Amino acid sequence: MRNNEEILSLFENYLAQIQLPEEPQLLYQPILYAMSGGGKRIRPTLLLLCCEAFGGDVREALSAASAVEMFHNFTLLHDDIMDNALVRRGKPSVFAEWGENVAILSGDAMMIYAYKLLRNVPENKLPRIIGIFTEMALQVCEGQQYDMDFEQRQKVAVAEYMNMIELKTSVLLAGSAMIGAILGDASEDDCRKIYRYALELGLAFQLQDDLLDSYGTEEVLGKKIGGDILEGKKTCLMLNAMSRATEEDREVLRSTHLDASLTNEEKIARVKEVYDRYDVPRMINQQITTRFERALSILSTLDIPVERTVYLKEFAENLMGREK
Amino acid sequence: MRNNEEILSLFENYLAQIQLPEEPQLLYQPILYAMSGGGKRIRPTLLLLCCEAFGGDVREALSAASAVEMFHNFTLLHDDIMDNALVRRGKPSVFAEWGENVAILSGDAMMIYAYKLLRNVPENKLPRIIGIFTEMALQVCEGQQYDMDFEQRQKVAVAEYMNMIELKTSVLLAGSAMIGAILGDASEDDCRKIYRYALELGLAFQLQDDLLDSYGTEEVLGKKIGGDILEGKKTCLMLNAMSRATEEDREVLRSTHLDASLTNEEKIARVKEVYDRYDVPRMINQQITTRFERALSILSTLDIPVERTVYLKEFAENLMGREK
């Protein structure tokens, strides 16, 4: 069995040899730019690890792995237009570099190209995999729409937020894992379990992402702490606090980021003071741990020897920055 | 065998019973709006007619027919953003009604939904149909990019233009026809022929579209004559004239639409005077007829009794407004 690094290098080599057409340049160059812009390749790695855990041949899963990575990057291209985001992975976004029309159309082509890559899975598995991929892709769109809806709404329940992040981010991880398991000839039951493992892991990851944005360090985060607070974003911290705070504290949470008399540092400190008073970080941390451990515990219930799950465990630990 | 109207009504009934999710509203409402906004349903009708011509059961092809219609409407949603088009079929475009972000994301969901619909074809035909659909979809994106490229370029050759309209519009018609033929269990050879029939027809239709914009009547066109001329659009008329005109006449063709001293009527008259002098309308008309007749002649070479092709002939005549 290959470890995470070997899997990743196999994947990068496969990706590098995919030949996109040369013309029209403004359609295909941005795709190349986006796909070679790095990123952690989380979804394809997981897909390949799942395939191999069940004894499948990863080389036969490389095309499907590229499909989920292509799809993920398509969502980034279009999200960057919707969010007016000029920077992606430390470089200009496709939207910033080529403009909106190119980002729309290249994104469209990426999504279609994902299906082209998916087409290469064994024919007897294609109907099922196309079905899973398509449901997953629709759910990602739903998640993105809820995310935009929530920005416009005064009140969002914690449960609604959890549903949104599940759709927007976890489902893609879960679907990737399941496609890998199918390609590895896992049983129905194990396919469902591996989906659940990745879903819980994805939720843990997203909650941790929210937590670190306010409580991490600049080194780990790779950017300044407190960005979400300064944007007044409805993160799980914010919604958790809002659900339990007094009306007075809720007003602090709602309005601090708009208060022009405060410096950024003061805004961040004031909101975190409320979070701390309601014990929000500890509660979120507990949820993260619960979900993370639930994900790991699912691995031990799979119908394969426990030593075959070692790299899936490692993957989860790496993703959460909980390396041994 | 059903005629075009019966096929269309079968299709509309099928489309009307497709249940999209209720939520998120801003994702699915625009899809419903776009899909129920009418349009001529050219592509699904052709798909179903081809299926039936070869003896297939159209009811089994309705889902694939909805897929090509969904895909077509997805391209309109995104094209309307890129072209800044506020009106579509006499109503506000999705872009105008809900804004750009909604049009991007609903469009994305429509494309994915097209694959969901396509997923319902018989499993033994799915790999091939997914392959054809995906290639066709990529070519449509290529065509749209070339179209945008050409707007920025000084010089476009007639052959480049023909390639662009083939990709942007004919390929979708041709792919739809081929998918229908496959679902009707046509032979390989007949599938290729039916593709060619629809491709030629699509090109004839697009050339006629260009011709009518300058030489049609307001009744037939449903809008004012001369729109392309006033926009300075590189249509087949313009490119044909440019390829043979003197430098002096080329300058007239290039600059008339920008001349603020002229009324719209004068601009249109001046450009058409050049077209007429170079015999452009007659030449384009000849090309249209050649392609139209080529399309019809292919029908008689199919390995089915000629009476089975009668509605495909009628479809072509209706499309070109050449009803008997």
XYZ file of C-alpha atoms in Angstrom, chain B residues 3-323:
321
model
C -45.246 14.054 -36.278
C -43.370 17.077 -34.981
C -46.314 18.515 -33.059
C -47.081 15.232 -31.304
C -43.430 14.815 -30.385
C -43.289 18.366 -29.051
C -46.384 17.932 -26.924
C -45.064 14.658 -25.512
C -41.868 16.476 -24.628
C -43.572 19.458 -23.002
C -45.637 17.107 -20.849
C -42.536 15.238 -19.753
C -40.670 18.451 -18.988
C -43.593 19.812 -16.959
C -43.564 16.829 -14.620
C -39.869 17.043 -13.729
C -39.774 17.948 -10.047
C -36.934 20.218 -9.035
C -36.243 20.666 -5.313
C -37.969 23.653 -3.670
C -34.892 24.825 -1.808
C -32.660 26.731 -2.125
C -35.173 28.834 -4.027
C -32.611 31.100 -5.630
C -30.922 28.079 -7.163
C -33.935 26.214 -8.517
C -36.501 28.946 -9.276
C -34.383 30.469 -12.051
C -34.022 27.012 -13.598
C -37.780 26.576 -13.654
C -38.156 30.086 -15.049
C -35.640 29.421 -17.816
C -37.004 25.995 -18.717
C -40.627 27.093 -18.822
C -39.851 30.225 -20.806
C -40.689 28.542 -24.075
C -38.259 28.420 -26.918
C -38.720 26.196 -29.918
C -37.411 22.980 -28.288
C -35.509 22.340 -31.497
C -32.873 20.039 -30.022
C -35.097 17.724 -27.967
C -37.592 17.488 -30.839
C -34.836 16.437 -33.199
C -33.486 13.909 -30.687
C -36.910 12.326 -30.315
C -37.632 12.337 -34.055
C -34.313 10.587 -34.722
C -35.046 7.996 -32.060
C -38.433 7.258 -33.553
C -37.218 7.263 -37.160
C -35.065 4.237 -36.319
C -37.914 2.518 -34.544
C -36.973 3.428 -30.983
C -39.440 4.133 -28.205
C -39.538 7.908 -27.734
C -40.759 7.571 -24.180
C -37.387 6.076 -23.285
C -35.653 9.025 -24.914
C -37.573 11.802 -23.144
C -35.057 12.112 -20.340
C -32.136 12.484 -22.764
C -34.196 15.008 -24.740
C -34.699 17.010 -21.540
C -30.951 16.817 -20.930
C -30.081 18.516 -24.224
C -32.767 21.159 -23.655
C -31.457 21.745 -20.128
C -27.932 22.037 -21.462
C -29.025 24.473 -24.175
C -30.757 26.665 -21.604
C -27.703 26.537 -19.369
C -25.633 28.004 -22.228
C -28.213 30.779 -22.636
C -28.027 31.686 -18.931
C -24.270 32.041 -19.032
C -24.158 33.636 -22.500
C -26.602 36.283 -21.305
C -24.191 37.248 -18.529
C -21.248 37.383 -20.938
C -23.247 39.395 -23.493
C -24.889 41.554 -20.852
C -28.244 40.546 -22.369
C -31.254 41.684 -20.376
C -33.996 40.118 -22.465
C -34.519 36.500 -23.457
C -37.622 35.289 -25.312
C -39.393 38.559 -24.630
C -38.904 38.323 -20.856
C -36.129 39.515 -18.530
C -33.184 37.133 -18.704
C -32.257 35.275 -15.507
C -29.250 37.572 -15.340
C -31.524 40.666 -15.500
C -34.102 39.253 -13.098
C -31.859 37.812 -10.365
C -28.394 39.194 -11.053
C -25.143 37.709 -12.085
C -24.333 35.427 -9.165
C -27.666 33.667 -9.379
C -27.302 33.300 -13.148
C -23.840 31.786 -12.764
C -24.804 29.308 -10.072
C -28.204 28.334 -11.464
C -26.530 27.835 -14.821
C -23.977 25.543 -13.195
C -26.749 23.555 -11.562
C -28.550 23.267 -14.911
C -25.504 21.781 -16.565
C -25.109 19.264 -13.760
C -28.823 18.550 -13.889
C -28.466 17.791 -17.590
C -26.157 14.921 -16.625
C -28.661 13.802 -14.011
C -31.295 13.538 -16.741
C -28.867 11.849 -19.096
C -28.170 9.268 -16.412
C -31.608 7.752 -17.122
C -30.716 6.342 -20.545
C -30.383 2.532 -20.700
C -27.190 1.542 -18.890
C -25.657 -0.259 -21.835
C -25.854 2.969 -23.858
C -24.802 5.328 -21.080
C -21.009 5.302 -21.599
C -21.331 6.136 -25.278
C -24.007 8.781 -24.768
C -22.117 10.423 -21.896
C -19.077 10.530 -24.169
C -20.936 12.158 -27.063
C -22.735 14.617 -24.809
C -19.525 15.650 -23.076
C -17.563 16.197 -26.295
C -20.455 18.185 -27.687
C -20.663 20.300 -24.536
C -16.934 21.097 -24.645
C -17.222 22.073 -28.291
C -20.054 24.470 -27.474
C -17.775 26.169 -24.915
C -15.023 26.352 -27.532
C -17.431 27.934 -29.997
C -18.541 30.533 -27.459
C -14.918 31.408 -26.697
C -14.076 31.793 -30.402
C -17.144 33.980 -30.788
C -15.877 36.258 -28.016
C -12.339 36.138 -29.436
C -13.583 37.240 -32.847
C -15.203 40.342 -31.364
C -11.757 41.493 -30.279
C -9.995 40.645 -33.520
C -9.577 42.899 -36.548
C -9.601 40.104 -39.072
C -11.526 36.845 -39.106
C -11.471 34.455 -42.058
C -14.727 33.037 -43.386
C -13.466 29.522 -42.633
C -12.793 30.474 -39.015
C -16.292 31.840 -38.769
C -17.784 28.658 -40.168
C -15.795 26.630 -37.666
C -17.034 28.857 -34.850
C -20.737 28.552 -35.711
C -20.320 24.825 -36.218
C -18.969 24.528 -32.673
C -21.257 27.052 -31.064
C -24.555 25.940 -32.538
C -24.480 23.056 -35.037
C -22.652 20.559 -32.866
C -25.399 20.644 -30.247
C -28.021 19.915 -32.883
C -25.859 17.166 -34.358
C -25.092 15.594 -30.988
C -28.784 15.635 -30.075
C -29.660 13.901 -33.325
C -26.962 11.286 -32.796
C -28.047 10.543 -29.226
C -31.585 10.059 -30.532
C -30.350 7.696 -33.233
C -28.357 5.676 -30.694
C -31.418 5.404 -28.459
C -33.326 4.183 -31.531
C -30.694 1.479 -32.092
C -29.491 2.927 -35.378
C -26.401 1.333 -36.942
C -22.996 3.004 -36.474
C -23.104 4.145 -40.040
C -26.561 5.685 -39.698
C -25.560 7.426 -36.456
C -22.715 9.113 -38.297
C -25.022 10.076 -41.155
C -27.688 11.500 -38.871
C -24.966 13.550 -37.150
C -23.917 14.937 -40.522
C -27.538 15.669 -41.479
C -28.052 17.759 -38.348
C -24.665 19.455 -38.652
C -25.374 20.651 -42.196
C -28.852 21.710 -41.170
C -27.484 23.643 -38.206
C -24.998 25.475 -40.413
C -27.692 26.293 -42.975
C -29.873 27.596 -40.155
C -27.149 29.781 -38.696
C -26.199 31.237 -42.095
C -29.857 31.976 -42.730
C -30.061 33.626 -39.318
C -27.270 35.987 -40.374
C -28.875 36.623 -43.751
C -32.325 37.371 -42.334
C -30.922 39.799 -39.789
C -30.017 42.099 -42.696
C -32.347 40.953 -45.469
C -35.405 39.514 -43.720
C -38.632 41.210 -42.751
C -39.465 42.446 -39.300
C -42.407 40.021 -39.150
C -40.304 36.929 -39.818
C -37.416 38.103 -37.656
C -39.531 39.241 -34.709
C -37.261 42.238 -34.267
C -35.940 45.172 -36.256
C -33.852 44.422 -39.338
C -30.191 45.424 -39.333
C -29.233 44.770 -35.711
C -26.036 42.981 -36.703
C -24.992 45.832 -38.999
C -25.570 48.442 -36.300
C -23.456 46.415 -33.875
C -20.704 46.006 -36.469
C -20.971 42.266 -35.917
C -18.683 39.941 -37.869
C -21.433 37.874 -39.486
C -20.969 35.636 -42.498
C -22.226 38.496 -44.674
C -19.644 40.888 -43.297
C -16.766 38.414 -43.486
C -17.702 37.296 -46.974
C -17.790 40.906 -48.163
C -14.546 41.779 -46.345
C -12.754 38.878 -47.998
C -13.441 40.229 -51.485
C -13.931 43.988 -51.147
C -11.503 46.747 -52.122
C -9.715 48.459 -49.266
C -12.051 51.426 -49.711
C -15.169 49.279 -49.352
C -13.626 47.387 -46.445
C -13.244 50.690 -44.657
C -16.963 51.370 -45.224
C -17.790 47.951 -43.766
C -15.509 48.464 -40.773
C -16.490 51.987 -39.819
C -20.069 52.699 -40.896
C -21.650 51.474 -37.664
C -19.428 53.892 -35.709
C -20.291 56.950 -37.841
C -22.272 59.255 -35.568
C -23.326 61.480 -38.474
C -25.561 58.747 -39.907
C -28.998 57.569 -38.814
C -29.502 53.862 -38.211
C -31.377 53.550 -41.480
C -28.530 55.212 -43.349
C -25.966 52.943 -41.746
C -27.935 49.849 -42.672
C -28.492 51.062 -46.216
C -24.835 51.930 -46.703
C -23.544 48.553 -45.570
C -26.184 46.653 -47.533
C -25.230 48.632 -50.623
C -21.724 47.191 -50.323
C -23.069 43.675 -49.645
C -25.277 43.940 -52.716
C -22.496 45.215 -54.918
C -20.408 42.148 -54.027
C -23.376 39.872 -54.528
C -23.117 38.698 -50.934
C -26.795 37.828 -50.284
C -26.998 35.615 -53.359
C -23.781 33.818 -52.441
C -24.876 33.207 -48.874
C -28.272 32.063 -50.076
C -26.554 29.590 -52.353
C -24.542 28.216 -49.448
C -27.680 27.881 -47.378
C -29.437 25.965 -50.139
C -26.439 23.730 -50.744
C -26.210 22.771 -47.085
C -29.944 22.378 -46.675
C -30.137 20.088 -49.694
C -27.098 18.156 -48.546
C -28.845 17.573 -45.218
C -31.974 16.306 -46.944
C -30.032 14.123 -49.343
C -28.324 12.370 -46.438
C -31.736 11.234 -45.209
C -32.292 9.173 -48.348
C -29.031 7.270 -47.749
C -30.097 5.987 -44.319
C -30.597 2.253 -43.919
C -34.313 2.676 -43.157
C -37.378 2.927 -45.428
C -37.698 6.435 -46.847
C -41.144 6.861 -45.261
C -39.505 6.723 -41.840
C -37.541 9.876 -42.663
C -40.547 11.988 -43.576
C -40.696 13.822 -40.237
C -36.968 14.496 -40.286
C -37.462 16.100 -43.687
C -40.381 18.088 -42.306
C -38.308 19.118 -39.288
C -35.617 20.510 -41.582
C -38.156 22.391 -43.664
C -39.863 23.858 -40.598
C -36.555 24.909 -39.102
C -35.607 26.757 -42.268
C -39.081 28.206 -42.719
C -39.422 26.322 -45.976
C -42.708 24.646 -45.183
